[in-house]
Amino acid sequence: MIEFDHVSFSFLNTPVLKDVCFKMEEGEFIGILGPNGGGKSTFLRLALGLLKPQEGKVIHDEKKISYIAQTTSISDGAFPATVREVVSLGLVDQHLSFRFKEKRRKVDEMLERMDLLPLQNRLITELSGGQLQRVKIAKALISSPTLLVLDEPDAGMDEHSHHHLIHLIEDLHEEGKGILFVSHHPHDLEKADKIYFIENGQILTYEQELERGHHHVDL
Amino acid sequence: MLTYSFMRIAFFVAILLGIALPLVGSTTVYKRLSASGDALAHSSLAGVAIGLASGLNPLFISILTCVISFLIIELLRKKFQKFSELGVAVVLSASIGLAGILSHYATKANFDSYLFGSIILIGETELILTIILTALVILFSFLFYPHMFALLYSEKEAKVNGVKVNLLNFFHSLLLSITIAVGAKVVGSLVVSSMIVLPTAIALLLKKGYKSTLFLSILFSLVAMLGGLTISYYLEWAPGATIVMTTIALLVLVLLYRGILVLIYKQKEKQK
């Protein structure tokens, strides 16, 4: 469960989020839409605990969160890492447990599940957009999270890969995982339990946004 | 060559620094701060000049100036996020200026020994410091290998996964600064900045994964250190400069190897 209780946040005296109230229950699929610069990224960083609110409070009750950032070091195509290495990064908190066999088994299982086993020794810079997305999701899922947070993960993907990604997210939700999905495309969120809009530092429900006459958000 | 005890010590220290420098240096390459090694090496020189001019221990003052310089670089990197190299340029310029002015108060022989290093004239303090430092660098790299890898991949994702990103960055910067300051005394400040970056740059050309690139950078660093030292002994060249030129020769060889591989691949594609 994640709850925002009258949260406000400013950068250099410029308000980014104003008196935001929001609640996400365990296992819910929440979609977030909104224009660039509207406060989506700040909202996510507060939800993930990467920022502390200046006013109000963010209550966290999630056992295990996995996050897929919009950009990583591999975005510029120069970072040296293989598919297997990136997926293993999801187990970073278990490094000192020395259960090498168990970790190897978990990585093998995840690679197989995401159809990445034949690509395990390939450099991530050599993958297509769709394959790279599967690697990012495999890295996020390997630690068995209860909540998966995705920040516009479809950048640079072709239509087929994009479609595949959305199906995968929907399947994960059906398996019982909570999903907090920031997207540019309203139709990606057809299966979401709730959709919110973040605009001008305020969070509105889908119904409130429609009442304002913003018909472009039709699903 | 190895009948001389000073050469045996020089080889031993070359092996230690050959491992430590790329281990801490690769991170600066991935963070796009390759020039920070150069700036820190120069700041260690400024520290030496302060030490020599004030009568304090130059090595310890240079470690101190290196640590302060890295903190300034990190501070300016965060301040000017879109121009992260600005901090490096500021520290580099200030260090060169300070070292230039204060070197006037130091004896030339003393100052030169820090500029070009003195791997064949290593004192007991430097030897012990190098051993402790290398042990610390290896320990840090082993214990926090996936954490450093995770924060280089994505600081935000690493934070969510529970990695103490700021603390790790701080300890890594501390180790990097001390390694550069000690390395500068042993192989010279002009050499150490190259050895922080070049072995990783050569390894990157071979297009391998993170772990393989790290091991290859250590291998290239060791080949350059030991090869350069051997060549400098027989040809009576300056050891530091010879080590750097051996690294450059390795870089050219690997570039040629890559070029030949690409040619063979294109030839095969044509035949298909």
PDB file of N, CA, C and O in Angstrom, chain A residues 45 48 50 64-69 71-74 76 78-82 85-86 89 92-93 95-96 98 123 136 139, chain B residues 30 32 142-147 149-161 163 204 207-213:
ATOM      1  N   ARG A  45       9.013   9.619  -7.771  1.00  0.00           N
ATOM      2  CA  ARG A  45      10.170   9.619  -6.864  1.00  0.00           C
ATOM      3  C   ARG A  45       9.721   9.672  -5.406  1.00  0.00           C
ATOM      4  O   ARG A  45      10.354   9.071  -4.535  1.00  0.00           O
ATOM      5  N   LEU A  48       8.370   6.203  -4.530  1.00  0.00           N
ATOM      6  CA  LEU A  48       9.442   5.211  -4.365  1.00  0.00           C
ATOM      7  C   LEU A  48      10.312   5.488  -3.140  1.00  0.00           C
ATOM      8  O   LEU A  48      11.207   4.711  -2.823  1.00  0.00           O
ATOM      9  N   LEU A  50      12.384   8.006  -2.974  1.00  0.00           N
ATOM     10  CA  LEU A  50      13.646   8.637  -3.393  1.00  0.00           C
ATOM     11  C   LEU A  50      13.669  10.113  -2.995  1.00  0.00           C
ATOM     12  O   LEU A  50      14.725  10.735  -2.958  1.00  0.00           O
ATOM     13  N   LYS A  64       8.062  -5.312  -1.141  1.00  0.00           N
ATOM     14  CA  LYS A  64       9.187  -5.322  -2.077  1.00  0.00           C
ATOM     15  C   LYS A  64       8.791  -4.592  -3.359  1.00  0.00           C
ATOM     16  O   LYS A  64       7.864  -5.013  -4.053  1.00  0.00           O
ATOM     17  N   ILE A  65       9.509  -3.505  -3.652  1.00  0.00           N
ATOM     18  CA  ILE A  65       9.195  -2.731  -4.854  1.00  0.00           C
ATOM     19  C   ILE A  65      10.310  -2.929  -5.880  1.00  0.00           C
ATOM     20  O   ILE A  65      11.491  -2.916  -5.533  1.00  0.00           O
ATOM     21  N   SER A  66       9.945  -3.113  -7.126  1.00  0.00           N
ATOM     22  CA  SER A  66      10.925  -3.086  -8.215  1.00  0.00           C
ATOM     23  C   SER A  66      10.561  -1.941  -9.136  1.00  0.00           C
ATOM     24  O   SER A  66       9.382  -1.696  -9.396  1.00  0.00           O
ATOM     25  N   TYR A  67      11.587  -1.258  -9.603  1.00  0.00           N
ATOM     26  CA  TYR A  67      11.369  -0.043 -10.380  1.00  0.00           C
ATOM     27  C   TYR A  67      12.069  -0.151 -11.730  1.00  0.00           C
ATOM     28  O   TYR A  67      13.237  -0.570 -11.795  1.00  0.00           O
ATOM     29  N   ILE A  68      11.366   0.215 -12.782  1.00  0.00           N
ATOM     30  CA  ILE A  68      11.999   0.268 -14.108  1.00  0.00           C
ATOM     31  C   ILE A  68      12.051   1.723 -14.527  1.00  0.00           C
ATOM     32  O   ILE A  68      11.032   2.340 -14.837  1.00  0.00           O
ATOM     33  N   ALA A  69      13.259   2.285 -14.489  1.00  0.00           N
ATOM     34  CA  ALA A  69      13.437   3.712 -14.786  1.00  0.00           C
ATOM     35  C   ALA A  69      13.294   3.965 -16.281  1.00  0.00           C
ATOM     36  O   ALA A  69      13.489   3.063 -17.106  1.00  0.00           O
ATOM     37  N   THR A  71      15.200   6.017 -18.123  1.00  0.00           N
ATOM     38  CA  THR A  71      16.526   5.956 -18.751  1.00  0.00           C
ATOM     39  C   THR A  71      17.522   5.337 -17.769  1.00  0.00           C
ATOM     40  O   THR A  71      17.430   5.518 -16.569  1.00  0.00           O
ATOM     41  N   THR A  72      18.475   4.594 -18.331  1.00  0.00           N
ATOM     42  CA  THR A  72      19.564   4.040 -17.525  1.00  0.00           C
ATOM     43  C   THR A  72      20.860   4.314 -18.288  1.00  0.00           C
ATOM     44  O   THR A  72      20.826   4.896 -19.375  1.00  0.00           O
ATOM     45  N   SER A  73      21.974   3.846 -17.726  1.00  0.00           N
ATOM     46  CA  SER A  73      23.267   4.069 -18.400  1.00  0.00           C
ATOM     47  C   SER A  73      23.316   3.395 -19.762  1.00  0.00           C
ATOM     48  O   SER A  73      24.114   3.768 -20.612  1.00  0.00           O
ATOM     49  N   ILE A  74      22.466   2.370 -19.959  1.00  0.00           N
ATOM     50  CA  ILE A  74      22.518   1.672 -21.244  1.00  0.00           C
ATOM     51  C   ILE A  74      21.791   2.450 -22.334  1.00  0.00           C
ATOM     52  O   ILE A  74      21.905   2.126 -23.498  1.00  0.00           O
ATOM     53  N   ASP A  76      22.446   5.256 -23.603  1.00  0.00           N
ATOM     54  CA  ASP A  76      23.316   5.880 -24.618  1.00  0.00           C
ATOM     55  C   ASP A  76      24.126   4.845 -25.401  1.00  0.00           C
ATOM     56  O   ASP A  76      24.978   5.191 -26.204  1.00  0.00           O
ATOM     57  N   ALA A  78      26.502   2.625 -24.648  1.00  0.00           N
ATOM     58  CA  ALA A  78      27.935   2.412 -24.482  1.00  0.00           C
ATOM     59  C   ALA A  78      28.290   1.559 -23.263  1.00  0.00           C
ATOM     60  O   ALA A  78      29.399   1.072 -23.157  1.00  0.00           O
ATOM     61  N   PHE A  79      27.351   1.367 -22.354  1.00  0.00           N
ATOM     62  CA  PHE A  79      27.670   0.670 -21.102  1.00  0.00           C
ATOM     63  C   PHE A  79      27.868  -0.829 -21.363  1.00  0.00           C
ATOM     64  O   PHE A  79      27.017  -1.473 -21.971  1.00  0.00           O
ATOM     65  N   PRO A  80      29.000  -1.392 -20.889  1.00  0.00           N
ATOM     66  CA  PRO A  80      29.248  -2.801 -21.200  1.00  0.00           C
ATOM     67  C   PRO A  80      28.571  -3.736 -20.205  1.00  0.00           C
ATOM     68  O   PRO A  80      28.932  -3.761 -19.031  1.00  0.00           O
ATOM     69  N   ALA A  81      27.588  -4.493 -20.644  1.00  0.00           N
ATOM     70  CA  ALA A  81      26.950  -5.469 -19.756  1.00  0.00           C
ATOM     71  C   ALA A  81      26.216  -6.490 -20.610  1.00  0.00           C
ATOM     72  O   ALA A  81      25.660  -6.148 -21.657  1.00  0.00           O
ATOM     73  N   THR A  82      26.217  -7.742 -20.173  1.00  0.00           N
ATOM     74  CA  THR A  82      25.495  -8.778 -20.908  1.00  0.00           C
ATOM     75  C   THR A  82      24.075  -8.885 -20.337  1.00  0.00           C
ATOM     76  O   THR A  82      23.796  -8.374 -19.252  1.00  0.00           O
ATOM     77  N   GLU A  85      24.085 -10.488 -16.947  1.00  0.00           N
ATOM     78  CA  GLU A  85      24.587  -9.597 -15.886  1.00  0.00           C
ATOM     79  C   GLU A  85      23.509  -8.614 -15.432  1.00  0.00           C
ATOM     80  O   GLU A  85      23.343  -8.367 -14.241  1.00  0.00           O
ATOM     81  N   VAL A  86      22.773  -8.050 -16.401  1.00  0.00           N
ATOM     82  CA  VAL A  86      21.745  -7.061 -16.043  1.00  0.00           C
ATOM     83  C   VAL A  86      20.608  -7.731 -15.260  1.00  0.00           C
ATOM     84  O   VAL A  86      20.152  -7.204 -14.250  1.00  0.00           O
ATOM     85  N   LEU A  89      21.418  -8.272 -11.706  1.00  0.00           N
ATOM     86  CA  LEU A  89      21.416  -7.051 -10.881  1.00  0.00           C
ATOM     87  C   LEU A  89      20.184  -6.947  -9.990  1.00  0.00           C
ATOM     88  O   LEU A  89      20.219  -6.311  -8.945  1.00  0.00           O
ATOM     89  N   VAL A  92      20.734  -7.809  -6.362  1.00  0.00           N
ATOM     90  CA  VAL A  92      21.881  -7.089  -5.772  1.00  0.00           C
ATOM     91  C   VAL A  92      21.870  -7.155  -4.237  1.00  0.00           C
ATOM     92  O   VAL A  92      22.922  -7.250  -3.608  1.00  0.00           O
ATOM     93  N   ASP A  93      20.687  -7.169  -3.639  1.00  0.00           N
ATOM     94  CA  ASP A  93      20.617  -7.187  -2.172  1.00  0.00           C
ATOM     95  C   ASP A  93      20.973  -8.545  -1.576  1.00  0.00           C
ATOM     96  O   ASP A  93      21.101  -8.686  -0.370  1.00  0.00           O
ATOM     97  N   HIS A  95      23.759 -10.237  -2.552  1.00  0.00           N
ATOM     98  CA  HIS A  95      25.150 -10.492  -2.938  1.00  0.00           C
ATOM     99  C   HIS A  95      25.947 -11.184  -1.833  1.00  0.00           C
ATOM    100  O   HIS A  95      26.725 -12.101  -2.082  1.00  0.00           O
ATOM    101  N   LEU A  96      25.763 -10.741  -0.596  1.00  0.00           N
ATOM    102  CA  LEU A  96      26.588 -11.275   0.483  1.00  0.00           C
ATOM    103  C   LEU A  96      26.009 -12.534   1.128  1.00  0.00           C
ATOM    104  O   LEU A  96      26.513 -13.024   2.125  1.00  0.00           O
ATOM    105  N   PHE A  98      26.007 -15.359  -0.401  1.00  0.00           N
ATOM    106  CA  PHE A  98      26.883 -16.418  -0.923  1.00  0.00           C
ATOM    107  C   PHE A  98      26.142 -17.673  -1.388  1.00  0.00           C
ATOM    108  O   PHE A  98      26.722 -18.735  -1.485  1.00  0.00           O
ATOM    109  N   LEU A 123      25.580  -8.699 -25.537  1.00  0.00           N
ATOM    110  CA  LEU A 123      25.657  -7.378 -24.907  1.00  0.00           C
ATOM    111  C   LEU A 123      24.298  -6.692 -25.034  1.00  0.00           C
ATOM    112  O   LEU A 123      23.649  -6.802 -26.076  1.00  0.00           O
ATOM    113  N   LYS A 136      14.852  -5.648 -18.988  1.00  0.00           N
ATOM    114  CA  LYS A 136      14.557  -4.727 -17.872  1.00  0.00           C
ATOM    115  C   LYS A 136      13.477  -5.321 -16.975  1.00  0.00           C
ATOM    116  O   LYS A 136      13.537  -5.213 -15.751  1.00  0.00           O
ATOM    117  N   LYS A 139      14.879  -8.216 -14.947  1.00  0.00           N
ATOM    118  CA  LYS A 139      15.679  -7.684 -13.820  1.00  0.00           C
ATOM    119  C   LYS A 139      14.761  -7.259 -12.675  1.00  0.00           C
ATOM    120  O   LYS A 139      15.043  -7.499 -11.506  1.00  0.00           O
TER     121      LYS A 139
ATOM    122  N   TYR B  30      32.804   5.096 -16.740  1.00  0.00           N
ATOM    123  CA  TYR B  30      31.371   4.859 -16.946  1.00  0.00           C
ATOM    124  C   TYR B  30      30.525   6.058 -16.527  1.00  0.00           C
ATOM    125  O   TYR B  30      29.426   6.252 -17.027  1.00  0.00           O
ATOM    126  N   ARG B  32      31.288   9.008 -17.133  1.00  0.00           N
ATOM    127  CA  ARG B  32      31.672  10.081 -18.068  1.00  0.00           C
ATOM    128  C   ARG B  32      32.508  11.159 -17.368  1.00  0.00           C
ATOM    129  O   ARG B  32      32.361  12.351 -17.639  1.00  0.00           O
ATOM    130  N   PHE B 142      35.284  -6.288  -4.234  1.00  0.00           N
ATOM    131  CA  PHE B 142      34.629  -7.599  -4.103  1.00  0.00           C
ATOM    132  C   PHE B 142      33.306  -7.477  -3.334  1.00  0.00           C
ATOM    133  O   PHE B 142      32.271  -7.959  -3.786  1.00  0.00           O
ATOM    134  N   LEU B 143      33.377  -6.796  -2.183  1.00  0.00           N
ATOM    135  CA  LEU B 143      32.178  -6.704  -1.334  1.00  0.00           C
ATOM    136  C   LEU B 143      31.046  -5.939  -2.021  1.00  0.00           C
ATOM    137  O   LEU B 143      29.882  -6.287  -1.891  1.00  0.00           O
ATOM    138  N   PHE B 144      31.418  -4.876  -2.740  1.00  0.00           N
ATOM    139  CA  PHE B 144      30.384  -4.014  -3.317  1.00  0.00           C
ATOM    140  C   PHE B 144      30.332  -4.090  -4.847  1.00  0.00           C
ATOM    141  O   PHE B 144      29.846  -3.174  -5.485  1.00  0.00           O
ATOM    142  N   TYR B 145      30.827  -5.225  -5.390  1.00  0.00           N
ATOM    143  CA  TYR B 145      30.842  -5.374  -6.854  1.00  0.00           C
ATOM    144  C   TYR B 145      29.452  -5.166  -7.482  1.00  0.00           C
ATOM    145  O   TYR B 145      29.283  -4.303  -8.351  1.00  0.00           O
ATOM    146  N   PRO B 146      28.413  -5.904  -7.052  1.00  0.00           N
ATOM    147  CA  PRO B 146      27.120  -5.709  -7.718  1.00  0.00           C
ATOM    148  C   PRO B 146      26.478  -4.374  -7.379  1.00  0.00           C
ATOM    149  O   PRO B 146      25.713  -3.833  -8.177  1.00  0.00           O
ATOM    150  N   HIS B 147      26.806  -3.840  -6.191  1.00  0.00           N
ATOM    151  CA  HIS B 147      26.231  -2.541  -5.804  1.00  0.00           C
ATOM    152  C   HIS B 147      26.780  -1.428  -6.703  1.00  0.00           C
ATOM    153  O   HIS B 147      26.038  -0.558  -7.152  1.00  0.00           O
ATOM    154  N   PHE B 149      28.053  -1.892  -9.686  1.00  0.00           N
ATOM    155  CA  PHE B 149      27.515  -2.193 -11.017  1.00  0.00           C
ATOM    156  C   PHE B 149      26.080  -1.658 -11.112  1.00  0.00           C
ATOM    157  O   PHE B 149      25.698  -1.002 -12.091  1.00  0.00           O
ATOM    158  N   ALA B 150      25.295  -1.899 -10.054  1.00  0.00           N
ATOM    159  CA  ALA B 150      23.891  -1.463 -10.042  1.00  0.00           C
ATOM    160  C   ALA B 150      23.786   0.054 -10.094  1.00  0.00           C
ATOM    161  O   ALA B 150      22.969   0.600 -10.837  1.00  0.00           O
ATOM    162  N   LEU B 151      24.625   0.761  -9.345  1.00  0.00           N
ATOM    163  CA  LEU B 151      24.516   2.231  -9.346  1.00  0.00           C
ATOM    164  C   LEU B 151      25.036   2.832 -10.649  1.00  0.00           C
ATOM    165  O   LEU B 151      24.582   3.888 -11.083  1.00  0.00           O
ATOM    166  N   LEU B 152      25.987   2.113 -11.306  1.00  0.00           N
ATOM    167  CA  LEU B 152      26.443   2.603 -12.613  1.00  0.00           C
ATOM    168  C   LEU B 152      25.368   2.371 -13.677  1.00  0.00           C
ATOM    169  O   LEU B 152      25.225   3.154 -14.607  1.00  0.00           O
ATOM    170  N   TYR B 153      24.609   1.292 -13.518  1.00  0.00           N
ATOM    171  CA  TYR B 153      23.524   0.974 -14.463  1.00  0.00           C
ATOM    172  C   TYR B 153      22.393   2.001 -14.323  1.00  0.00           C
ATOM    173  O   TYR B 153      21.943   2.584 -15.304  1.00  0.00           O
ATOM    174  N   SER B 154      21.944   2.218 -13.082  1.00  0.00           N
ATOM    175  CA  SER B 154      20.921   3.235 -12.835  1.00  0.00           C
ATOM    176  C   SER B 154      20.909   3.573 -11.343  1.00  0.00           C
ATOM    177  O   SER B 154      20.570   2.714 -10.525  1.00  0.00           O
ATOM    178  N   GLU B 155      21.282   4.801 -11.011  1.00  0.00           N
ATOM    179  CA  GLU B 155      21.319   5.203  -9.592  1.00  0.00           C
ATOM    180  C   GLU B 155      19.930   5.114  -8.970  1.00  0.00           C
ATOM    181  O   GLU B 155      19.782   4.698  -7.829  1.00  0.00           O
ATOM    182  N   LYS B 156      18.899   5.494  -9.749  1.00  0.00           N
ATOM    183  CA  LYS B 156      17.532   5.494  -9.209  1.00  0.00           C
ATOM    184  C   LYS B 156      17.079   4.072  -8.893  1.00  0.00           C
ATOM    185  O   LYS B 156      16.556   3.809  -7.818  1.00  0.00           O
ATOM    186  N   GLU B 157      17.272   3.152  -9.860  1.00  0.00           N
ATOM    187  CA  GLU B 157      16.850   1.764  -9.639  1.00  0.00           C
ATOM    188  C   GLU B 157      17.638   1.158  -8.480  1.00  0.00           C
ATOM    189  O   GLU B 157      17.088   0.397  -7.677  1.00  0.00           O
ATOM    190  N   ALA B 158      18.935   1.493  -8.401  1.00  0.00           N
ATOM    191  CA  ALA B 158      19.773   0.955  -7.320  1.00  0.00           C
ATOM    192  C   ALA B 158      19.249   1.417  -5.959  1.00  0.00           C
ATOM    193  O   ALA B 158      19.174   0.633  -5.013  1.00  0.00           O
ATOM    194  N   LYS B 159      18.866   2.698  -5.872  1.00  0.00           N
ATOM    195  CA  LYS B 159      18.334   3.232  -4.610  1.00  0.00           C
ATOM    196  C   LYS B 159      17.077   2.479  -4.191  1.00  0.00           C
ATOM    197  O   LYS B 159      16.907   2.134  -3.033  1.00  0.00           O
ATOM    198  N   VAL B 160      16.184   2.241  -5.177  1.00  0.00           N
ATOM    199  CA  VAL B 160      14.944   1.517  -4.864  1.00  0.00           C
ATOM    200  C   VAL B 160      15.262   0.086  -4.402  1.00  0.00           C
ATOM    201  O   VAL B 160      14.589  -0.465  -3.539  1.00  0.00           O
ATOM    202  N   ASN B 161      16.347  -0.507  -4.957  1.00  0.00           N
ATOM    203  CA  ASN B 161      16.751  -1.862  -4.563  1.00  0.00           C
ATOM    204  C   ASN B 161      17.487  -1.891  -3.228  1.00  0.00           C
ATOM    205  O   ASN B 161      18.012  -2.920  -2.823  1.00  0.00           O
ATOM    206  N   VAL B 163      20.274  -0.077  -2.404  1.00  0.00           N
ATOM    207  CA  VAL B 163      21.711   0.226  -2.445  1.00  0.00           C
ATOM    208  C   VAL B 163      21.929   1.628  -1.867  1.00  0.00           C
ATOM    209  O   VAL B 163      21.228   2.571  -2.244  1.00  0.00           O
ATOM    210  N   LEU B 204      37.248  -1.782 -23.164  1.00  0.00           N
ATOM    211  CA  LEU B 204      35.943  -1.471 -23.765  1.00  0.00           C
ATOM    212  C   LEU B 204      35.926  -1.764 -25.266  1.00  0.00           C
ATOM    213  O   LEU B 204      34.887  -2.101 -25.829  1.00  0.00           O
ATOM    214  N   LYS B 207      34.515  -5.085 -26.451  1.00  0.00           N
ATOM    215  CA  LYS B 207      33.053  -5.278 -26.397  1.00  0.00           C
ATOM    216  C   LYS B 207      32.648  -6.544 -25.640  1.00  0.00           C
ATOM    217  O   LYS B 207      32.088  -7.485 -26.194  1.00  0.00           O
ATOM    218  N   LYS B 208      32.988  -6.577 -24.370  1.00  0.00           N
ATOM    219  CA  LYS B 208      32.600  -7.697 -23.496  1.00  0.00           C
ATOM    220  C   LYS B 208      31.640  -7.178 -22.434  1.00  0.00           C
ATOM    221  O   LYS B 208      31.346  -5.992 -22.374  1.00  0.00           O
ATOM    222  N   GLY B 209      31.211  -8.067 -21.549  1.00  0.00           N
ATOM    223  CA  GLY B 209      30.311  -7.690 -20.457  1.00  0.00           C
ATOM    224  C   GLY B 209      31.037  -6.912 -19.371  1.00  0.00           C
ATOM    225  O   GLY B 209      32.242  -6.660 -19.473  1.00  0.00           O
ATOM    226  N   TYR B 210      30.289  -6.568 -18.313  1.00  0.00           N
ATOM    227  CA  TYR B 210      30.851  -5.724 -17.238  1.00  0.00           C
ATOM    228  C   TYR B 210      32.016  -6.414 -16.525  1.00  0.00           C
ATOM    229  O   TYR B 210      33.084  -5.830 -16.372  1.00  0.00           O
ATOM    230  N   LYS B 211      31.804  -7.670 -16.118  1.00  0.00           N
ATOM    231  CA  LYS B 211      32.846  -8.378 -15.370  1.00  0.00           C
ATOM    232  C   LYS B 211      34.078  -8.616 -16.246  1.00  0.00           C
ATOM    233  O   LYS B 211      35.205  -8.365 -15.819  1.00  0.00           O
ATOM    234  N   SER B 212      33.853  -9.079 -17.481  1.00  0.00           N
ATOM    235  CA  SER B 212      34.980  -9.359 -18.381  1.00  0.00           C
ATOM    236  C   SER B 212      35.754  -8.083 -18.668  1.00  0.00           C
ATOM    237  O   SER B 212      36.988  -8.091 -18.727  1.00  0.00           O
ATOM    238  N   THR B 213      35.037  -6.952 -18.850  1.00  0.00           N
ATOM    239  CA  THR B 213      35.705  -5.680 -19.131  1.00  0.00           C
ATOM    240  C   THR B 213      36.583  -5.280 -17.943  1.00  0.00           C
ATOM    241  O   THR B 213      37.719  -4.812 -18.129  1.00  0.00           O
TER     242      THR B 213
END
